[in-house]
Coordinates of C-alpha atoms and ligand atoms in Angstrom, one line a residue:
M1 CA 14.7 12.0 11.3
P2 CA 16.2 8.5 11.9
V3 CA 13.7 5.6 12.1
N4 CA 14.2 3.4 15.2
M5 CA 13.0 0.0 14.3
K6 CA 11.4 -2.1 17.0
P7 CA 12.3 -5.7 17.6
L8 CA 10.0 -8.3 16.1
E9 CA 6.3 -8.1 17.0
T10 CA 3.3 -10.0 15.7
Y11 CA 0.2 -9.3 13.7
R12 CA -1.5 -12.6 14.5
D13 CA -1.8 -15.3 17.2
D14 CA -0.5 -13.4 20.3
F15 CA -0.8 -10.0 18.6
T16 CA 2.2 -8.2 20.3
Y17 CA 2.0 -5.2 17.9
R18 CA 1.9 -1.9 19.8
N19 CA 2.7 1.7 18.8
S20 CA 5.4 3.7 20.6
P21 CA 4.4 7.2 21.8
Q22 CA 6.3 8.5 18.7
A23 CA 4.3 6.3 16.4
I24 CA 1.0 7.5 18.0
A25 CA 2.1 11.1 17.5
R26 CA 2.7 10.5 13.8
F27 CA -0.4 8.4 13.2
P28 CA -2.3 9.7 10.2
F29 CA -5.6 10.5 11.8
P30 CA -7.9 10.7 8.8
F31 CA -10.8 12.9 9.7
P32 CA -10.6 16.7 9.0
E33 CA -14.2 17.1 10.2
D34 CA -16.7 15.6 12.6
Q35 CA -18.6 13.9 9.8
Y36 CA -17.3 11.4 7.2
M37 CA -18.6 10.9 3.7
Y38 CA -16.9 9.5 0.6
S39 CA -15.3 12.1 -1.6
V40 CA -12.5 12.5 -4.2
N41 CA -10.0 13.4 -1.4
I42 CA -6.9 13.5 -3.5
E43 CA -4.0 15.9 -3.0
P44 CA -0.5 16.2 -4.5
A45 CA 1.9 13.9 -2.8
V46 CA 4.4 16.6 -1.9
S47 CA 6.8 16.3 1.1
R48 CA 5.4 18.0 4.2
D49 CA 5.7 17.9 8.0
P50 CA 9.1 16.4 8.6
G51 CA 8.8 13.2 10.7
S52 CA 5.2 12.7 9.6
V53 CA 4.0 9.9 7.2
F54 CA 3.7 12.6 4.5
E55 CA 7.5 13.4 4.5
H56 CA 8.5 10.7 2.0
L57 CA 6.8 9.0 -0.9
F58 CA 7.4 5.6 0.8
D59 CA 7.0 5.8 4.6
V60 CA 9.2 3.4 6.6
D61 CA 8.4 3.3 10.3
E62 CA 9.3 1.4 13.5
H63 CA 7.2 -1.7 12.5
Y64 CA 9.3 -2.3 9.3
V65 CA 11.0 -5.6 10.3
S66 CA 7.8 -7.0 11.8
E67 CA 5.7 -6.1 8.8
M68 CA 8.2 -7.7 6.4
A69 CA 8.2 -10.9 8.6
E70 CA 4.4 -10.9 8.4
R71 CA 4.4 -10.5 4.6
A72 CA 6.8 -13.5 4.4
L73 CA 4.4 -15.6 6.5
V74 CA 1.4 -14.7 4.3
L75 CA 3.4 -15.5 1.1
E76 CA 4.6 -18.8 2.5
K77 CA 1.0 -19.9 3.0
D78 CA -0.4 -18.3 -0.1
P79 CA 1.9 -17.3 -2.9
R80 CA -1.0 -16.0 -5.0
R81 CA -0.9 -12.8 -3.0
C82 CA 1.7 -11.7 -5.5
L83 CA 0.8 -11.5 -9.1
V84 CA 2.5 -10.1 -12.2
M85 CA 0.9 -10.7 -15.6
P86 CA 3.5 -11.1 -18.3
H87 CA 2.8 -7.7 -19.9
M88 CA 3.5 -6.0 -16.5
A89 CA 7.2 -7.0 -16.4
P90 CA 8.3 -3.4 -17.3
A91 CA 6.1 -2.0 -14.6
A92 CA 7.7 -4.4 -12.0
W93 CA 11.1 -2.9 -12.9
D94 CA 9.7 0.6 -12.6
L95 CA 8.7 -0.3 -9.1
V96 CA 12.1 -1.8 -8.3
E97 CA 13.7 1.5 -9.3
A98 CA 11.2 3.7 -7.6
I99 CA 11.4 2.0 -4.2
M100 CA 15.2 1.5 -4.2
T101 CA 16.0 5.1 -5.2
H102 CA 13.5 6.6 -2.8
L103 CA 14.5 4.4 0.2
A104 CA 18.2 4.9 -0.4
R105 CA 17.7 8.7 -0.6
D106 CA 15.2 9.1 2.2
Y107 CA 16.6 6.5 4.7
P108 CA 20.4 6.4 4.0
E109 CA 21.0 4.9 7.5
H110 CA 19.1 1.8 6.5
F111 CA 19.3 1.4 2.7
S112 CA 21.8 2.1 -0.1
L113 CA 21.8 1.8 -3.8
T114 CA 24.9 1.9 -6.1
R115 CA 24.3 2.1 -9.8
D116 CA 27.0 1.4 -12.4
G117 CA 25.1 1.4 -15.7
D118 CA 22.7 -1.5 -15.4
Q119 CA 24.9 -3.2 -12.7
W120 CA 23.1 -2.3 -9.4
T121 CA 24.0 -3.1 -5.8
W122 CA 21.2 -2.8 -3.3
E123 CA 21.8 -2.9 0.5
N124 CA 19.0 -3.3 3.0
H125 CA 20.5 -3.3 6.5
P126 CA 17.5 -4.0 8.6
L127 CA 16.8 -7.2 6.6
D128 CA 20.5 -7.9 6.2
I129 CA 20.4 -8.0 2.4
C130 CA 23.2 -7.2 0.0
Q131 CA 22.2 -7.9 -3.6
R132 CA 24.1 -7.2 -6.8
F133 CA 21.9 -7.5 -9.9
T134 CA 21.5 -6.4 -13.5
F135 CA 18.7 -4.0 -13.8
G136 CA 16.2 -5.4 -16.3
D137 CA 17.4 -9.0 -16.0
P138 CA 15.1 -11.0 -13.7
A139 CA 17.5 -14.0 -13.7
T140 CA 19.9 -11.9 -11.6
L141 CA 17.4 -11.6 -8.7
P142 CA 16.4 -14.4 -6.3
C143 CA 12.7 -14.0 -7.3
E144 CA 10.4 -12.1 -9.7
P145 CA 11.4 -8.3 -9.4
L146 CA 8.0 -7.0 -8.1
E147 CA 8.0 -9.7 -5.4
Y148 CA 11.6 -9.1 -4.6
I149 CA 11.2 -5.4 -3.9
T150 CA 7.8 -5.5 -2.2
R151 CA 9.0 -8.1 0.2
Q152 CA 11.2 -5.2 1.4
M153 CA 8.6 -2.4 1.6
Q154 CA 5.8 -1.9 4.0
G155 CA 2.2 -1.8 2.6
D156 CA 0.5 -3.3 -0.3
F157 CA 1.0 -2.5 -4.0
A158 CA -1.2 -2.7 -7.0
M159 CA 0.2 -1.9 -10.4
L160 CA -2.4 -0.8 -12.9
D161 CA -2.1 -1.1 -16.6
Q162 CA -3.6 1.9 -18.4
R163 CA -5.3 1.2 -21.7
D164 CA -8.5 2.1 -23.5
G165 CA -9.2 5.0 -21.1
D166 CA -9.3 2.7 -18.1
L167 CA -7.1 1.1 -15.4
Y168 CA -6.7 -2.6 -15.0
M169 CA -5.4 -4.4 -11.9
D170 CA -2.8 -6.6 -13.7
A171 CA 0.0 -6.9 -11.0
G172 CA 0.5 -6.4 -7.3
M173 CA 1.6 -7.6 -3.9
V174 CA -1.4 -7.6 -1.5
T175 CA -0.9 -9.3 1.8
C176 CA -2.6 -6.8 4.1
P177 CA -5.8 -5.7 2.4
A178 CA -8.9 -4.4 4.1
D179 CA -11.3 -7.2 3.1
W180 CA -10.5 -7.6 -0.6
S181 CA -8.4 -10.0 -2.7
L182 CA -5.9 -9.4 -5.5
A183 CA -6.5 -12.8 -6.9
F184 CA -10.2 -12.0 -7.2
D185 CA -9.7 -8.5 -8.6
A186 CA -6.9 -9.4 -11.0
G187 CA -7.6 -8.2 -14.5
M188 CA -10.6 -6.0 -13.4
S189 CA -11.1 -2.4 -14.5
F190 CA -11.4 0.6 -12.1
K191 CA -15.2 0.4 -11.8
Q192 CA -15.3 -3.3 -11.7
W193 CA -13.1 -3.7 -8.6
H194 CA -14.9 -0.8 -6.9
A195 CA -18.3 -2.4 -7.5
P196 CA -18.9 -3.5 -3.9
V197 CA -18.5 0.1 -2.6
P198 CA -21.9 1.7 -1.6
M199 CA -23.0 5.3 -2.3
A200 CA -19.8 6.5 -4.0
P201 CA -20.8 5.4 -7.6
Q202 CA -24.1 7.3 -7.3
M203 CA -22.2 10.4 -6.1
G204 CA -20.0 10.3 -9.2
V205 CA -16.9 9.7 -7.0
F206 CA -15.5 7.0 -9.2
D207 CA -16.2 8.8 -12.5
R208 CA -14.2 11.8 -11.3
A209 CA -11.5 9.8 -9.6
L210 CA -10.8 7.7 -12.8
K211 CA -10.6 10.8 -14.9
Y212 CA -8.1 12.3 -12.5
L213 CA -6.0 9.1 -12.3
L214 CA -5.7 8.7 -16.0
N215 CA -4.1 12.1 -16.3
I216 CA -1.4 11.7 -13.5
Q217 CA 2.0 12.5 -15.0
V218 CA 5.4 11.2 -14.2
G219 CA 6.9 13.1 -11.3
A220 CA 3.6 14.4 -10.0
P221 CA 2.3 11.7 -7.6
V222 CA -0.9 12.2 -5.6
R223 CA -2.2 10.7 -2.3
R224 CA -5.3 10.1 -0.3
L225 CA -6.3 8.6 3.0
N226 CA -8.9 5.8 3.5
W227 CA -10.0 4.2 6.7
T228 CA -11.8 1.3 8.3
M229 CA -11.6 -0.6 11.6
T230 CA -10.1 -4.0 12.4
I231 CA -10.3 -6.3 15.4
N232 CA -6.9 -7.0 16.9
P233 CA -3.8 -5.5 15.2
R234 CA -4.3 -7.9 12.3
L235 CA -2.7 -6.9 9.0
D236 CA -3.9 -9.7 6.8
T237 CA -7.7 -9.1 6.7
S238 CA -8.0 -10.4 3.1
S239 CA -11.0 -12.2 1.6
E240 CA -8.9 -15.3 1.5
T241 CA -8.5 -15.5 5.3
L242 CA -12.0 -14.2 6.2
H243 CA -12.6 -17.5 8.1
E244 CA -9.7 -16.7 10.4
W245 CA -10.8 -13.1 11.3
G246 CA -14.4 -12.6 10.5
H247 CA -15.8 -14.0 13.7
E248 CA -13.6 -11.7 15.8
R249 CA -16.1 -8.9 15.2
S250 CA -18.5 -10.6 17.5
L251 CA -16.0 -10.8 20.3
V252 CA -16.1 -7.0 21.1
T253 CA -17.6 -6.2 24.5
S254 CA -17.6 -3.0 26.7
D255 CA -14.7 -4.5 28.7
N256 CA -12.3 -5.3 25.8
V257 CA -13.3 -2.7 23.2
A258 CA -10.4 -0.3 23.9
G259 CA -7.7 -3.0 23.4
L260 CA -9.4 -5.1 20.7
V261 CA -10.7 -2.5 18.2
H262 CA -8.2 -0.7 16.0
L263 CA -8.6 2.2 13.6
R264 CA -7.0 1.1 10.3
V265 CA -5.8 4.0 8.1
E266 CA -4.5 3.6 4.6
L267 CA -2.2 6.2 3.1
Q268 CA -2.6 5.6 -0.6
V269 CA -0.2 7.0 -3.2
M270 CA -0.8 7.0 -6.9
A271 CA 2.3 7.6 -9.1
R272 CA 2.9 7.3 -12.9
M273 CA 5.7 4.9 -13.8
P274 CA 8.2 6.2 -16.4
R275 CA 8.9 3.2 -18.6
S276 CA 5.7 1.2 -18.5
N277 CA 3.2 4.1 -18.1
A278 CA 1.6 1.9 -15.4
L279 CA 0.0 3.6 -12.4
M280 CA 1.5 2.6 -9.1
F281 CA -1.1 2.4 -6.3
S282 CA 0.5 1.9 -2.9
I283 CA -1.5 1.3 0.3
R284 CA 0.5 1.9 3.5
T285 CA -1.6 0.6 6.4
Y286 CA -1.4 2.1 9.9
L287 CA -3.1 0.4 12.9
I288 CA -3.9 2.0 16.2
S289 CA -5.9 0.6 19.1
L290 CA -8.6 2.7 20.6
E291 CA -6.7 2.8 23.9
E292 CA -3.7 4.3 22.1
L293 CA -5.9 6.6 20.1
V294 CA -7.7 8.1 23.1
T295 CA -4.4 9.4 24.4
N296 CA -5.1 12.2 22.0
P297 CA -8.4 13.7 23.3
A298 CA -9.2 15.6 20.1
W299 CA -9.0 12.4 18.1
A300 CA -11.2 10.5 20.6
Q301 CA -13.9 13.2 20.5
R302 CA -13.8 13.4 16.7
L303 CA -13.9 9.6 16.2
H304 CA -16.9 9.4 18.5
R305 CA -18.8 11.9 16.3
V306 CA -17.8 10.3 13.0
L307 CA -18.8 6.8 14.1
R308 CA -22.0 7.9 15.8
D309 CA -23.2 9.7 12.6
L310 CA -21.7 7.4 9.9
P311 CA -24.3 6.4 7.3
D312 CA -25.4 2.8 7.9
A313 CA -24.5 1.7 4.4
I314 CA -20.9 2.8 4.9
A315 CA -20.7 1.2 8.3
D316 CA -22.1 -2.0 6.9
Y317 CA -19.7 -2.0 4.0
K318 CA -16.8 -1.5 6.4
G319 CA -18.0 -4.4 8.5
L320 CA -18.6 -2.2 11.6
T321 CA -22.3 -2.8 12.2
S322 CA -22.1 -5.5 14.9
Y323 CA -19.7 -3.6 17.2
R324 CA -20.2 0.1 16.2
Q325 CA -22.5 0.9 19.1
T326 CA -20.0 -0.6 21.6
V327 CA -17.3 1.6 20.2
V328 CA -19.5 4.7 20.2
D329 CA -20.6 4.1 23.8
Y330 CA -16.9 3.7 24.8
L331 CA -15.8 6.9 23.0
A332 CA -18.7 9.0 24.4
Q333 CA -16.8 9.6 27.6
F334 CA -14.2 11.5 25.6
D335 CA -16.8 13.8 24.0
R336 CA -17.6 16.6 26.4
E337 CA -20.8 17.6 24.6
A338 CA -22.1 14.0 24.3
V339 CA -21.6 12.8 27.9
P340 CA -24.3 15.1 29.5
A341 CA -26.6 14.3 26.7
R342 CA -26.2 10.5 27.3
A343 CA -26.6 10.9 31.1
A344 CA -29.8 13.0 30.7
Ligands
LIG1 C1 -12.4 0.7 -2.1 C2 -8.7 -0.2 -5.1 C3 -8.4 4.5 -6.2 C4 -12.2 5.3 -3.5 C5 -11.4 0.1 -2.8 C6 -11.2 -1.4 -2.8 C7 -10.2 -1.6 -3.7 C8 -9.7 -0.3 -4.2 C9 -9.6 -3.0 -4.0 C10 -12.0 -2.4 -2.1 C11 -13.3 -2.8 -2.9 C12 -14.0 -4.0 -2.3 O1 -14.7 -3.9 -1.3 O2 -13.7 -5.1 -2.8 C13 -8.3 1.0 -5.6 C14 -7.2 1.2 -6.5 C15 -7.1 2.5 -6.8 C16 -8.1 3.2 -6.1 C17 -6.3 0.1 -7.0 C18 -6.1 3.2 -7.8 C19 -6.2 3.1 -9.0 C20 -9.4 5.1 -5.5 C21 -9.6 6.5 -5.6 C22 -10.8 6.8 -4.8 C23 -11.2 5.5 -4.3 C24 -8.8 7.6 -6.3 C25 -11.5 8.0 -4.5 C26 -11.1 9.2 -4.7 C27 -12.6 4.2 -2.8 C28 -13.6 4.1 -1.8 C29 -13.6 2.8 -1.4 C30 -12.6 2.1 -2.2 C31 -14.4 5.2 -1.3 C32 -14.4 2.2 -0.2 C33 -13.5 2.2 1.0 C34 -14.1 2.0 2.4 O3 -15.2 2.5 2.6 O4 -13.4 1.5 3.2 N1 -10.5 0.7 -3.7 N2 -8.8 2.2 -5.4 N3 -10.3 4.5 -4.7 N4 -12.0 2.9 -3.0 FE1 -10.5 2.6 -4.3

């Protein structure tokens, strides 16, 4: 199914980002049940549901051009959002190959790759790029290889070095994280960077998840969904820019809640890289305003129940506490069982 890319929209200042009806229809609504609790919700990343975000390993959508412009803006202000420790150079080339081959195969109307030995030609039509380079020689690209390719792919990337039975965050491009920082987590192990998460360690989630991840094989990627909420369609909610967006949580009122509050869903893919043995962790972020979300009544009802009953520790960690009740009150009108209960 061809991707129709929208003209430039913004994820800051005037926030012109909106989803088309097609984008709403393919939004990865993350709740299979009316309750939410942390779990090891990992499944094989096999292609399913043509047209959905699960069809391809790297999902490109209508926001591609805008998201790449937003990444460029973030990097201009803060180049430390991209980091590649020297021992991760082979992993960076692995990522170049993975993204170029998948995009060229899955979206031939937008991307193409010609390989003649180590002489490669990469064409990216939406960004008007035609690049000849020697695979493995960074001097033949305009910038470091991981930075080069992730400036052309939606979502964040962490490249994890695997050693001593653990994973270490030794490289990445992170310009749209949900309240964390690559510069802060750089060099940390799996449990170290997960230390702020409540409840999950006690439930054994991270012990089981790490064991699983260490055994991921080349050619057998896996995926999971994670979610939080964000005020405005703001992609860059990193620790570094907390001073720009943190206060917006106190702006939510019953009048503006539907347009201001967004459900933020991350489609995370974990794939073993063939040369470096690094683990790729990609985080594709999807934003949908409540007013867009409630166009699907089943989603509105379910989100109402999930948020109403979410454990306080998880709501606090996700930064929802100050406006959760306003969202729950708004969503109650879409929950047939809850409306009479509230009116009584
Ligand atoms: C949160 C990275 C895999 C479960 C986080 C955070 C980071 C992160 C940076 C934010 C922590 C903070 O608040 O500073 C990664 C990376 C992974 C990975 C790089 C791949 C190696 C997993 C897996 C699971 C998992 C496989 C579970 C099956 C969680 C949970 C949270 C979290 C439950 C809290 C999210 C929330 O409530 O919004 N992860 N993670 N992670 N991670 Fe992971």
